[in-house]
Coordinates of C-alpha atoms in Angstrom, one line a residue:
Chain R
M12 CA -165.7 42.2 124.9
W13 CA -163.9 41.1 121.6
H14 CA -166.8 39.0 120.4
I15 CA -169.5 41.6 120.8
I16 CA -166.9 44.2 118.6
N17 CA -166.1 41.0 116.1
A18 CA -170.0 40.6 115.7
L19 CA -170.6 44.2 115.3
I20 CA -167.9 44.5 112.3
L21 CA -169.6 41.6 110.6
R22 CA -173.2 43.5 111.2
E23 CA -171.3 46.7 109.8
L24 CA -170.0 45.1 107.0
K25 CA -173.6 43.0 106.1
T26 CA -175.9 46.3 106.9
R27 CA -173.6 48.5 104.3
F28 CA -173.2 46.6 101.5
G29 CA -174.4 43.2 102.3
K30 CA -177.0 42.3 99.5
N31 CA -174.5 40.4 97.4
E32 CA -172.0 38.3 99.5
T33 CA -169.3 38.4 97.2
L34 CA -169.7 41.3 95.5
G35 CA -170.2 43.3 98.9
Y36 CA -167.0 42.3 100.1
I37 CA -165.4 43.8 97.1
W38 CA -167.4 46.6 96.9
V39 CA -166.7 47.5 100.9
I40 CA -162.7 48.0 99.7
F41 CA -163.7 49.6 96.3
E42 CA -166.3 52.2 97.4
P43 CA -163.5 53.8 99.3
M44 CA -161.1 53.3 96.4
M45 CA -163.5 54.8 94.0
H46 CA -163.1 58.3 95.2
I47 CA -159.3 58.3 95.5
L48 CA -159.2 56.8 92.0
F49 CA -160.9 59.5 90.6
M50 CA -159.4 62.2 92.1
L51 CA -156.2 60.4 91.5
I52 CA -156.5 60.4 88.0
I53 CA -157.9 64.4 87.7
F54 CA -155.0 65.4 90.1
T55 CA -152.3 63.7 88.1
M56 CA -153.5 64.4 84.7
I57 CA -153.5 67.9 85.8
R58 CA -150.4 68.2 87.4
D59 CA -148.3 65.5 87.3
K60 CA -144.2 65.4 87.5
V61 CA -144.3 68.7 89.3
L62 CA -142.8 67.1 92.4
P63 CA -139.2 66.1 92.1
Q64 CA -139.0 64.5 95.4
V65 CA -142.1 62.0 95.3
P66 CA -144.1 61.1 92.5
F67 CA -147.2 63.2 92.8
S68 CA -150.0 60.2 92.4
L69 CA -147.9 58.4 95.5
F70 CA -148.0 61.6 97.4
L71 CA -151.7 61.8 96.8
I72 CA -152.6 58.5 97.6
S73 CA -150.3 58.6 100.9
G74 CA -152.2 61.6 102.2
M75 CA -155.8 61.2 101.0
V76 CA -156.0 57.4 102.3
P77 CA -155.2 58.4 105.8
F78 CA -157.2 61.6 105.8
F79 CA -160.2 60.0 104.3
M80 CA -160.1 57.4 107.0
F81 CA -159.5 59.8 109.7
R82 CA -162.4 61.8 108.3
N83 CA -164.7 58.3 107.9
I84 CA -164.0 57.1 111.1
V85 CA -164.9 60.7 112.6
N86 CA -168.3 60.6 111.0
F87 CA -169.1 57.0 111.5
I88 CA -168.4 57.0 115.4
M89 CA -170.4 60.4 115.7
N90 CA -173.6 58.9 114.1
G91 CA -173.3 55.3 115.6
I92 CA -175.6 55.9 118.2
D93 CA -178.2 56.6 116.0
A94 CA -177.5 53.9 113.6
N95 CA -177.3 51.4 116.3
R96 CA -180.0 52.4 118.9
S97 CA -181.9 49.1 118.6
L98 CA -178.9 46.9 119.2
F99 CA -178.6 48.8 122.9
T100 CA -181.7 46.7 124.1
Y101 CA -179.0 43.8 124.3
K102 CA -177.6 44.3 127.7
P103 CA -174.1 43.3 126.7
V104 CA -174.0 45.5 123.6
R105 CA -172.3 49.4 124.8
P106 CA -171.9 52.2 122.4
I107 CA -168.4 51.9 123.1
H108 CA -168.4 48.5 121.2
V109 CA -170.2 50.4 118.0
F110 CA -167.6 53.1 118.3
L111 CA -164.4 50.4 118.5
A112 CA -166.1 48.2 115.8
R113 CA -166.7 51.4 113.6
A114 CA -163.2 52.9 113.9
L115 CA -161.5 49.0 113.4
L116 CA -163.1 48.3 110.2
E117 CA -162.8 51.7 108.5
G118 CA -159.0 51.0 109.8
I119 CA -159.0 47.8 108.2
I120 CA -160.8 48.6 105.1
Y121 CA -158.5 51.8 104.3
F122 CA -155.4 49.9 105.2
I123 CA -156.2 47.3 102.4
A124 CA -157.4 49.9 99.9
F125 CA -154.1 51.9 100.7
C126 CA -151.9 48.8 99.7
I127 CA -153.8 47.9 96.7
L128 CA -153.8 51.6 95.6
I129 CA -149.9 52.1 96.3
I130 CA -149.0 48.9 95.0
I131 CA -151.0 49.2 91.7
T132 CA -149.6 53.1 91.3
G133 CA -145.9 51.8 92.1
Y134 CA -146.3 48.9 89.7
F135 CA -147.3 51.6 86.8
L136 CA -144.6 54.1 87.7
D137 CA -142.1 51.5 88.0
Y138 CA -141.5 53.1 91.5
N139 CA -140.4 51.1 94.7
V140 CA -143.1 51.6 97.3
K141 CA -141.6 49.7 99.7
P142 CA -141.5 52.2 103.0
N143 CA -138.6 53.8 104.0
N144 CA -139.5 53.0 107.6
L145 CA -142.2 50.4 108.0
I146 CA -142.5 50.1 111.5
Y147 CA -143.2 53.9 111.9
S148 CA -145.1 54.0 109.1
L149 CA -147.3 51.6 110.2
L150 CA -147.5 52.6 114.1
I151 CA -148.5 56.1 112.4
F152 CA -151.2 54.7 110.4
I153 CA -152.5 53.0 113.7
W154 CA -152.3 56.3 115.2
T155 CA -154.3 58.0 112.5
V156 CA -156.9 55.3 113.5
I157 CA -156.5 55.9 117.5
F158 CA -156.6 60.1 117.1
A159 CA -159.8 59.6 114.6
F160 CA -161.4 57.5 117.3
S161 CA -160.8 59.9 120.2
L162 CA -162.0 62.8 118.2
G163 CA -164.8 61.2 117.0
L164 CA -165.6 59.6 120.4
L165 CA -165.6 63.1 121.8
F166 CA -167.7 64.4 119.1
A167 CA -170.0 61.7 119.7
V168 CA -170.6 61.9 123.5
L169 CA -170.6 65.8 123.4
F170 CA -172.9 66.2 120.4
H171 CA -175.6 63.3 121.3
G172 CA -178.7 64.2 120.0
K173 CA -177.5 67.8 118.2
D174 CA -177.9 67.0 114.6
I175 CA -176.9 70.5 113.7
I176 CA -173.7 70.6 115.3
K177 CA -172.6 67.5 113.8
N178 CA -173.8 69.1 109.9
V179 CA -171.1 71.8 111.2
I180 CA -168.4 69.5 112.1
N181 CA -168.9 67.7 108.6
Y182 CA -168.2 71.5 106.8
L183 CA -165.1 71.6 109.4
L184 CA -163.8 68.3 108.5
A185 CA -163.9 69.8 104.9
I186 CA -161.8 72.7 105.7
M187 CA -159.4 70.1 107.6
Y188 CA -159.2 68.5 104.2
F189 CA -158.1 71.7 102.5
S190 CA -155.7 72.4 105.5
S191 CA -153.9 69.1 106.1
A192 CA -151.6 69.3 102.7
I193 CA -153.3 66.8 101.0
I194 CA -153.7 68.0 97.4
F195 CA -150.6 70.2 97.5
P196 CA -147.4 69.3 99.1
L197 CA -146.8 71.5 102.3
W198 CA -143.4 73.1 101.5
I199 CA -144.5 75.1 98.6
I200 CA -146.6 77.6 100.7
P201 CA -145.3 80.7 102.8
N202 CA -143.5 79.7 106.0
Q203 CA -146.1 81.9 107.7
L204 CA -148.8 80.0 106.7
I205 CA -147.3 76.7 107.5
D206 CA -147.2 78.0 110.8
F207 CA -150.4 78.8 111.2
L208 CA -151.6 75.2 109.6
A209 CA -149.4 73.5 112.0
Y210 CA -152.6 74.0 114.5
N211 CA -154.1 71.1 112.7
P212 CA -152.8 68.0 114.4
I213 CA -153.6 65.6 111.6
L214 CA -151.4 67.8 109.2
H215 CA -148.9 66.6 111.4
I216 CA -149.5 63.2 111.7
I217 CA -150.5 62.7 107.8
E218 CA -146.5 64.4 107.0
L219 CA -145.1 62.3 109.7
F220 CA -146.5 59.6 107.9
K221 CA -145.3 60.9 104.3
E222 CA -142.1 61.6 106.1
N223 CA -141.6 58.1 107.3
Y224 CA -142.8 56.6 104.1
F225 CA -140.9 58.2 101.8
E226 CA -137.2 58.3 102.0
T227 CA -137.0 61.5 99.7
Y228 CA -140.0 63.6 101.2
P229 CA -138.6 66.8 102.8
V230 CA -138.8 67.6 106.1
V231 CA -140.5 70.6 107.3
A232 CA -139.3 72.2 110.3
Q233 CA -142.6 73.4 111.9
I234 CA -143.8 69.4 111.6
N235 CA -143.2 67.7 115.1
I236 CA -144.5 64.7 117.0
E237 CA -144.8 66.3 120.2
Y238 CA -147.9 68.3 119.3
P239 CA -150.2 65.6 117.6
L240 CA -149.1 63.5 120.5
L241 CA -150.3 65.9 123.4
C242 CA -153.5 66.3 121.2
T243 CA -154.4 62.6 121.0
L244 CA -153.4 62.7 124.8
V245 CA -155.6 65.2 125.6
L246 CA -158.7 64.2 123.1
L247 CA -158.8 60.6 124.5
F248 CA -158.6 61.6 127.9
F249 CA -161.5 64.1 127.7
S250 CA -163.4 61.5 125.2
L251 CA -163.1 58.8 127.3
G252 CA -163.8 60.7 130.1
I253 CA -167.1 62.1 129.2
Y254 CA -168.2 58.8 127.8
Y255 CA -167.9 57.2 131.0
K256 CA -169.7 60.2 132.9
R257 CA -172.5 59.7 130.1
R258 CA -172.4 56.1 129.4
V259 CA -175.7 55.4 130.9
E260 CA -177.6 58.2 129.0
L261 CA -175.8 57.4 125.7
G262 CA -177.0 53.4 126.0
T263 CA -180.2 53.9 126.2
A264 CA -182.3 52.6 123.3
Chain G
M3 CA -148.1 44.3 151.2
K4 CA -148.8 43.5 147.3
K5 CA -152.1 44.6 147.4
R6 CA -150.9 47.8 148.6
I7 CA -148.6 48.2 146.0
I8 CA -151.4 47.7 143.3
K9 CA -153.7 49.7 145.1
F10 CA -150.9 52.5 145.5
I11 CA -149.8 52.3 141.5
T12 CA -153.3 52.2 140.7
S13 CA -154.5 55.6 142.8
F14 CA -153.6 59.1 141.8
K15 CA -150.6 59.1 144.5
I16 CA -148.3 57.2 141.9
I17 CA -148.4 60.5 139.5
L18 CA -147.8 62.8 142.5
L19 CA -145.0 60.9 143.5
L20 CA -143.6 60.7 139.8
S21 CA -144.0 64.5 139.6
L22 CA -142.1 65.0 142.8
I23 CA -139.5 62.8 141.2
S24 CA -139.5 64.9 138.4
L25 CA -139.3 67.9 140.6
I26 CA -136.4 66.7 142.3
Y27 CA -134.8 65.9 139.2
F28 CA -135.1 69.5 137.4
A29 CA -135.0 71.5 140.4
F30 CA -131.4 69.8 141.8
L31 CA -129.9 67.5 139.8
A32 CA -130.1 68.7 136.2
S33 CA -127.3 70.8 135.1
P34 CA -128.5 74.3 133.8
R35 CA -127.9 75.1 130.3
Y36 CA -127.4 78.7 129.2
E37 CA -128.1 79.5 125.5
S38 CA -126.1 82.4 123.1
T39 CA -127.7 83.3 119.8
A40 CA -126.1 84.9 116.8
I41 CA -127.9 86.1 114.1
L42 CA -125.9 86.3 110.7
G43 CA -126.5 86.9 106.8
V44 CA -124.4 86.5 103.8
K45 CA -123.7 89.2 101.2
S46 CA -122.1 89.2 98.1
T47 CA -119.5 91.9 97.7
S48 CA -119.7 91.8 93.7
T49 CA -121.9 94.6 92.6
S50 CA -123.3 92.9 89.6
T51 CA -126.4 91.2 90.6
D52 CA -127.5 88.1 88.5
T53 CA -130.8 88.0 90.3
S54 CA -133.5 89.0 87.9
S55 CA -136.8 90.4 89.4
L56 CA -138.4 87.2 87.7
I57 CA -137.1 84.7 90.0
P58 CA -139.2 85.2 93.2
I59 CA -142.2 84.6 91.0
I60 CA -140.9 81.3 89.7
G61 CA -139.6 80.4 92.9
L62 CA -136.0 80.0 92.5
T63 CA -133.8 80.6 95.5
S64 CA -131.8 83.4 95.9
S65 CA -128.3 83.1 96.2
S66 CA -127.8 84.3 99.5
K67 CA -130.6 81.4 100.7
E68 CA -128.6 79.0 99.2
D69 CA -125.6 80.2 101.0
L70 CA -127.4 80.1 104.2
M71 CA -128.8 77.1 103.7
Y72 CA -125.5 75.1 102.8
L73 CA -124.2 76.9 105.9
K74 CA -127.0 75.4 107.9
E75 CA -125.7 72.0 106.8
Y76 CA -122.3 72.7 107.3
I77 CA -122.9 73.9 111.2
N78 CA -124.8 70.7 111.7
S79 CA -121.9 68.2 109.9
Y80 CA -119.8 66.3 111.5
D81 CA -116.8 68.6 109.8
M82 CA -118.1 71.7 112.0
L83 CA -118.0 69.3 115.3
T84 CA -114.3 68.0 114.2
I85 CA -113.3 71.8 114.0
L86 CA -115.3 72.6 117.1
Q87 CA -113.5 69.7 119.3
K88 CA -110.0 70.3 117.9
D89 CA -110.5 74.2 118.7
I90 CA -112.1 74.6 121.9
D91 CA -112.7 70.5 123.0
I92 CA -116.2 70.7 123.0
K93 CA -116.4 67.4 124.2
S94 CA -115.0 68.5 127.8
M95 CA -117.7 70.8 127.9
Y96 CA -120.5 68.3 127.9
E97 CA -119.0 65.5 129.5
G98 CA -119.9 64.9 133.4
K99 CA -122.7 66.7 133.2
I100 CA -126.4 65.8 134.4
D101 CA -129.0 65.7 131.4
Y102 CA -131.1 62.9 130.7
E103 CA -130.4 63.2 126.9
L104 CA -126.9 62.7 128.0
L105 CA -127.6 59.5 129.8
L106 CA -128.9 57.8 126.7
K107 CA -125.5 58.9 124.6
D108 CA -122.0 57.8 124.6
L109 CA -120.1 60.8 123.5
D110 CA -117.1 58.3 122.6
I111 CA -119.4 57.3 119.8
K112 CA -119.4 59.8 116.8
E113 CA -123.1 59.4 115.6
D114 CA -124.0 60.0 119.4
F115 CA -121.7 62.6 120.0
L116 CA -123.0 64.3 116.6
K117 CA -126.5 63.8 117.7
Y118 CA -126.1 65.3 121.0
Y119 CA -124.3 68.2 119.5
Q120 CA -127.2 69.0 116.9
S121 CA -129.8 68.8 120.0
R122 CA -127.7 71.3 121.8
I123 CA -127.7 73.9 118.3
K124 CA -130.7 75.2 117.3
I125 CA -130.6 77.0 113.6
V126 CA -133.7 78.8 112.1
Y127 CA -133.6 80.5 108.9
D128 CA -136.1 83.1 108.6
D129 CA -137.6 83.4 105.2
L130 CA -138.7 86.7 105.8
T131 CA -135.8 88.5 106.4
G132 CA -133.4 86.2 105.2
L133 CA -131.2 86.0 107.9
L134 CA -129.9 82.7 110.1
S135 CA -130.4 82.6 113.7
V136 CA -127.5 80.1 115.2
S137 CA -128.5 79.2 119.3
V138 CA -126.0 77.1 120.9
S139 CA -126.5 75.8 124.4
A140 CA -124.0 74.8 126.7
F141 CA -124.0 74.2 130.4
N142 CA -122.2 77.4 131.5
P143 CA -122.6 80.7 129.7
E144 CA -118.8 80.9 128.7
D145 CA -119.0 77.9 126.9
A146 CA -121.9 78.8 125.1
K147 CA -120.4 82.2 124.0
K148 CA -117.1 80.2 122.6
I149 CA -119.0 77.6 120.7
A150 CA -121.1 80.2 119.1
D151 CA -118.1 82.2 118.4
T152 CA -116.1 79.3 116.7
I153 CA -119.2 78.7 114.7
L154 CA -119.4 82.0 113.3
K155 CA -115.4 81.9 112.8
E156 CA -115.9 79.1 110.8
S157 CA -119.1 79.9 109.1
E158 CA -117.1 82.8 107.8
N159 CA -114.3 80.5 106.6
F160 CA -116.9 78.4 104.9
I161 CA -118.9 80.8 103.1
N162 CA -115.7 82.6 101.7
E163 CA -114.1 79.1 100.9
I164 CA -117.2 78.2 98.4
S165 CA -116.9 81.3 96.4
H166 CA -113.0 81.3 96.3
K167 CA -113.1 77.7 95.4
I168 CA -115.3 78.2 92.2
A169 CA -113.1 81.3 91.8
R170 CA -110.0 79.3 91.8
E171 CA -111.4 76.8 89.3
Q172 CA -112.1 79.3 87.0
M173 CA -108.5 81.0 87.5
N174 CA -106.9 77.6 87.0
F175 CA -108.9 76.9 83.5
A176 CA -108.2 80.6 82.4
K177 CA -104.4 79.8 83.3
E178 CA -104.4 76.7 81.4
E179 CA -105.9 78.4 78.3
L180 CA -103.2 80.8 78.4
E181 CA -100.9 78.2 78.4
K182 CA -102.3 76.7 75.3
A183 CA -102.7 80.0 73.5
N184 CA -99.2 81.0 74.6
L185 CA -97.7 77.6 73.2
E186 CA -99.7 77.8 69.9
L187 CA -98.1 81.7 69.3
S188 CA -94.5 80.5 69.9
N189 CA -95.4 77.6 67.6
I190 CA -96.3 79.7 64.7
Q191 CA -93.7 82.2 65.6
K192 CA -91.0 79.3 65.3
E193 CA -93.0 78.1 61.6
I194 CA -92.5 81.6 60.2
N195 CA -88.7 82.0 61.5
E196 CA -88.1 78.3 59.7
F197 CA -90.2 79.5 56.6
Q198 CA -88.1 83.1 56.5
N199 CA -84.7 80.8 56.8
S200 CA -85.2 78.3 54.4
N201 CA -86.2 80.3 51.7
S202 CA -83.8 83.0 52.5
M203 CA -86.2 86.1 52.4
L204 CA -87.9 88.0 55.0
D205 CA -91.2 88.6 53.6
P206 CA -92.2 86.8 50.3
I207 CA -94.6 89.6 49.5
T208 CA -92.3 92.9 49.8
Q209 CA -90.1 90.5 47.6
A210 CA -92.5 90.2 44.7
K211 CA -93.3 93.9 45.0
T212 CA -89.5 94.8 44.3
Q213 CA -89.2 92.0 42.0
S214 CA -92.1 93.3 39.7
A215 CA -90.5 96.5 40.3
I216 CA -87.5 95.5 38.9
K217 CA -89.3 93.6 36.0
T218 CA -90.9 96.5 34.8
Q219 CA -87.8 99.0 34.8
I220 CA -86.3 96.3 32.4
E221 CA -89.2 96.5 30.4
E222 CA -89.3 100.5 30.2
K223 CA -85.5 99.9 29.3
I224 CA -86.0 97.1 26.6
I225 CA -88.8 99.6 25.1
A226 CA -86.2 102.5 25.3
K227 CA -83.5 100.3 23.3
E228 CA -85.7 99.3 20.7
V229 CA -87.1 103.0 20.0
E230 CA -83.3 103.8 19.8
L231 CA -82.6 100.7 17.6
A232 CA -85.4 101.6 15.3
T233 CA -84.1 105.3 15.0
L234 CA -80.4 104.1 14.5
N235 CA -82.0 101.4 11.8
S236 CA -83.2 104.7 9.9
Y237 CA -79.7 106.1 8.6
L238 CA -77.2 103.3 9.6
N239 CA -76.2 99.7 8.1
A240 CA -77.1 97.2 10.0
N241 CA -73.8 95.9 10.3
T242 CA -72.3 98.8 11.8
P243 CA -71.0 98.4 15.0
Q244 CA -73.4 100.3 16.8
V245 CA -76.4 98.8 15.6
K246 CA -74.9 95.2 16.6
A247 CA -74.2 96.7 20.1
L248 CA -77.3 97.9 20.7
K249 CA -79.2 94.4 19.7
S250 CA -77.0 92.5 21.9
E251 CA -77.6 94.8 24.7
I252 CA -81.7 94.4 24.2
N253 CA -80.9 90.6 24.2
A254 CA -79.1 90.8 26.9
L255 CA -82.0 92.7 28.6
K256 CA -84.8 90.4 27.2
S257 CA -83.1 87.4 28.7
Q258 CA -82.6 89.2 32.1
L259 CA -86.5 90.0 32.0
K260 CA -87.2 86.3 31.2
K261 CA -85.2 85.0 34.1
E262 CA -86.9 87.8 36.7
S263 CA -90.5 86.9 35.6
D264 CA -89.3 83.3 36.0
K265 CA -88.4 84.2 39.7
L266 CA -92.1 85.3 40.6
T267 CA -94.0 83.3 38.6
S268 CA -94.0 80.0 37.1
K269 CA -95.7 77.0 35.6
D270 CA -94.1 74.2 37.3
K271 CA -91.8 75.0 40.4
N272 CA -93.3 75.4 43.9
D273 CA -90.5 77.6 45.1
K274 CA -91.8 80.8 42.9
L275 CA -92.7 84.0 44.9
N276 CA -96.0 83.8 44.3
Y277 CA -96.5 80.5 45.9
L278 CA -94.3 81.6 48.9
A279 CA -96.3 84.7 48.8
I280 CA -99.7 82.6 49.4
D281 CA -97.9 80.2 52.1
F282 CA -96.9 83.1 53.9
S283 CA -100.0 85.1 53.9
N284 CA -101.4 81.9 55.2
L285 CA -98.8 81.7 58.0
S286 CA -98.9 85.5 58.7
F287 CA -102.9 84.9 59.1
K288 CA -102.3 82.1 61.5
L289 CA -99.7 84.2 63.7
K290 CA -102.3 87.3 63.9
F291 CA -105.2 84.9 64.7
A292 CA -102.9 83.4 67.6
E293 CA -102.1 86.6 69.0
D294 CA -105.7 87.5 69.1
A295 CA -106.1 84.4 71.1
Y296 CA -103.7 84.7 73.5
K297 CA -104.6 88.6 74.1
L298 CA -108.2 87.2 75.2
A299 CA -106.8 84.4 77.3
L300 CA -104.4 86.9 79.0
A301 CA -107.6 89.1 79.9
S302 CA -109.7 86.4 80.9
Y303 CA -107.1 85.2 83.4
E304 CA -106.4 88.6 84.5
K305 CA -110.2 88.6 85.4
S306 CA -110.4 85.6 87.2
R307 CA -107.1 86.1 89.1
L308 CA -108.6 89.4 90.8
E309 CA -111.8 87.4 91.5
A310 CA -110.1 85.0 93.0
N311 CA -108.2 87.2 95.4
K312 CA -110.9 89.3 96.0
K313 CA -113.6 88.6 99.4
L314 CA -116.9 87.5 97.2
K315 CA -119.1 86.9 100.2
Q316 CA -119.2 87.9 103.6
V317 CA -120.7 86.6 106.5
I318 CA -122.6 89.7 108.3
I319 CA -123.3 88.9 112.0
I320 CA -126.2 91.2 113.0
S321 CA -126.1 90.1 116.3
S322 CA -123.2 88.4 118.1
P323 CA -123.3 85.6 120.8
I324 CA -123.2 87.1 124.3
L325 CA -122.8 85.9 127.8
S326 CA -126.2 84.7 129.0
E327 CA -127.1 85.2 132.7
I328 CA -130.4 83.2 133.0
A329 CA -130.3 79.6 132.4
V330 CA -132.8 78.8 129.6
Y331 CA -133.1 74.9 131.1
P332 CA -134.3 73.6 133.2
N333 CA -137.4 75.7 133.7
V334 CA -138.5 74.2 136.5
I335 CA -142.1 75.1 137.2
Y336 CA -142.7 74.7 133.5
D337 CA -141.2 71.2 133.4
V338 CA -142.6 69.6 136.5
F339 CA -146.3 71.0 135.4
S340 CA -145.8 69.3 132.0
V341 CA -144.6 66.2 133.4
F342 CA -147.6 66.3 135.9
F343 CA -150.1 67.3 133.0
I344 CA -148.9 64.8 130.6
L345 CA -148.6 61.8 133.3
T346 CA -152.5 62.8 134.7
L347 CA -153.8 62.7 130.9
I348 CA -152.1 59.1 130.9
F349 CA -153.4 58.2 134.2
G350 CA -156.8 59.3 133.0
I351 CA -157.1 57.4 129.8
I352 CA -156.0 54.3 131.5
K353 CA -158.3 54.6 134.4
F354 CA -161.2 55.3 132.0
T355 CA -160.2 52.5 129.8
Y356 CA -160.1 50.3 132.5
S357 CA -163.3 51.3 134.3
I358 CA -165.2 50.9 130.7
V359 CA -163.9 47.4 129.9
E360 CA -164.6 46.2 133.5
E361 CA -168.1 47.6 133.8
H362 CA -168.9 45.4 130.1
R363 CA -167.2 42.3 131.5
Y364 CA -169.7 39.5 131.7

């Protein structure tokens, strides 16, 4: 199973930016960074030094990277079957391999992008970017990948062949971007609104990540670990279940 | 046998068994917990409000919220736990009860004890009403109420202690200032006394006034005598005894005048009246200044003394803790169902993953 996923990851890398070998691999990392860098420059120019707890650029990086990773994994998995349909003629290759390969690849790319961004920014800000709680930060990063994988898998199996709904989901993900407290700190908005935003599990996960990464990050009372964990379990259960039920239908070339 | 165990573990029966275990635990083993809730706020008794209407817009916290936040931290602190332990022996209320959280903790270790205590109290600040609700749970209703009551009492002390401490500090400062002003005043008074003693006069300025009055008197007399002399000269010889007597009188007056004006002003000597008058007025200015400073210091001391003794802030109890009659925990049906639900999810995930992996094995 692992060699199939391995091969698929290499294939994904090649198909995405494979024209020039060395430049292609750099571009794989640089492409997600570009977007974040651009946002970072604009936002830090507009409103730097508004957060006493954490430097604003680091706040942005620690929110944007996990969120973009989440969004990309959901998107790529959702469109994974269509992009790799021809491969399913080979018996050993199943849709789940494609999904896993895509989730893993995005996870690795964004992990590297995160490390590079945070080290460079930390160097320029002269800020110690060593995570406060390394193990938890890492686990939550992996958790984000798993959560995104299960959500993407659910969408992929539920809305297989329904492109309109997939477009709608893209818009919903954009709404999630604004409700996940990525470009603004969560604790500046009123309590009643936080209660409402707290239905968004990815908000919990990203906030937990930041809380564990930065020592001085304020803890918001509404953020807990149980709710997103339960969401992940439910999503994983249903996505795997529905996938298992429809695996033959999904895998036909 | 081994095969049967594996079959059992991989079947759904394991979930049912685990749920049954949790049912037994929740229904028969777990000690019931009772909750007692108090709602409180902090009100300042001083009439002057230093919060301007702009503050909510800028987003600064009002003083009442600040106090409640301090209070929240204080209730969660080890200090509060120490007081609870001393006053009502909170450890014995928790010890020996069956609670899965208690199993993992040793109440003799400070950190564990504090963590357990913190997990048994729930403090929620409501932004809208500006009130703090403190819920305490314990293994019997009397204990919960007792803990909540003690927390409330301590909270009141704490809130008053903050404001009193500040006021006391201010009072001490004012007292020091007052003492300084007092010392300054008595120093200057002493200086004036010494000045008066060494120059043997009460007030050089009035002295100078009388001196100049004497001088004018003598001058008037000289002029009168000189007029008399001129009159006598017109019909008497210069050698006559009257003229001679008048002349010597005038001379005596003149020398007296010189003496008197020497006392007032002089070219070379420092102990003359004009110098003394300036020195004295300097001293009296200093005295007046010291007196004013003393008056101000006294007033501010009085004010801060009043403030320190006044009850500046008050904890208002909106709803006092009650003796609850229904245990909030364990909620058997809810808890068992949650365990069953979560276990089912995990079991399903493992099963599906296993099937998917198994199917693709070559």
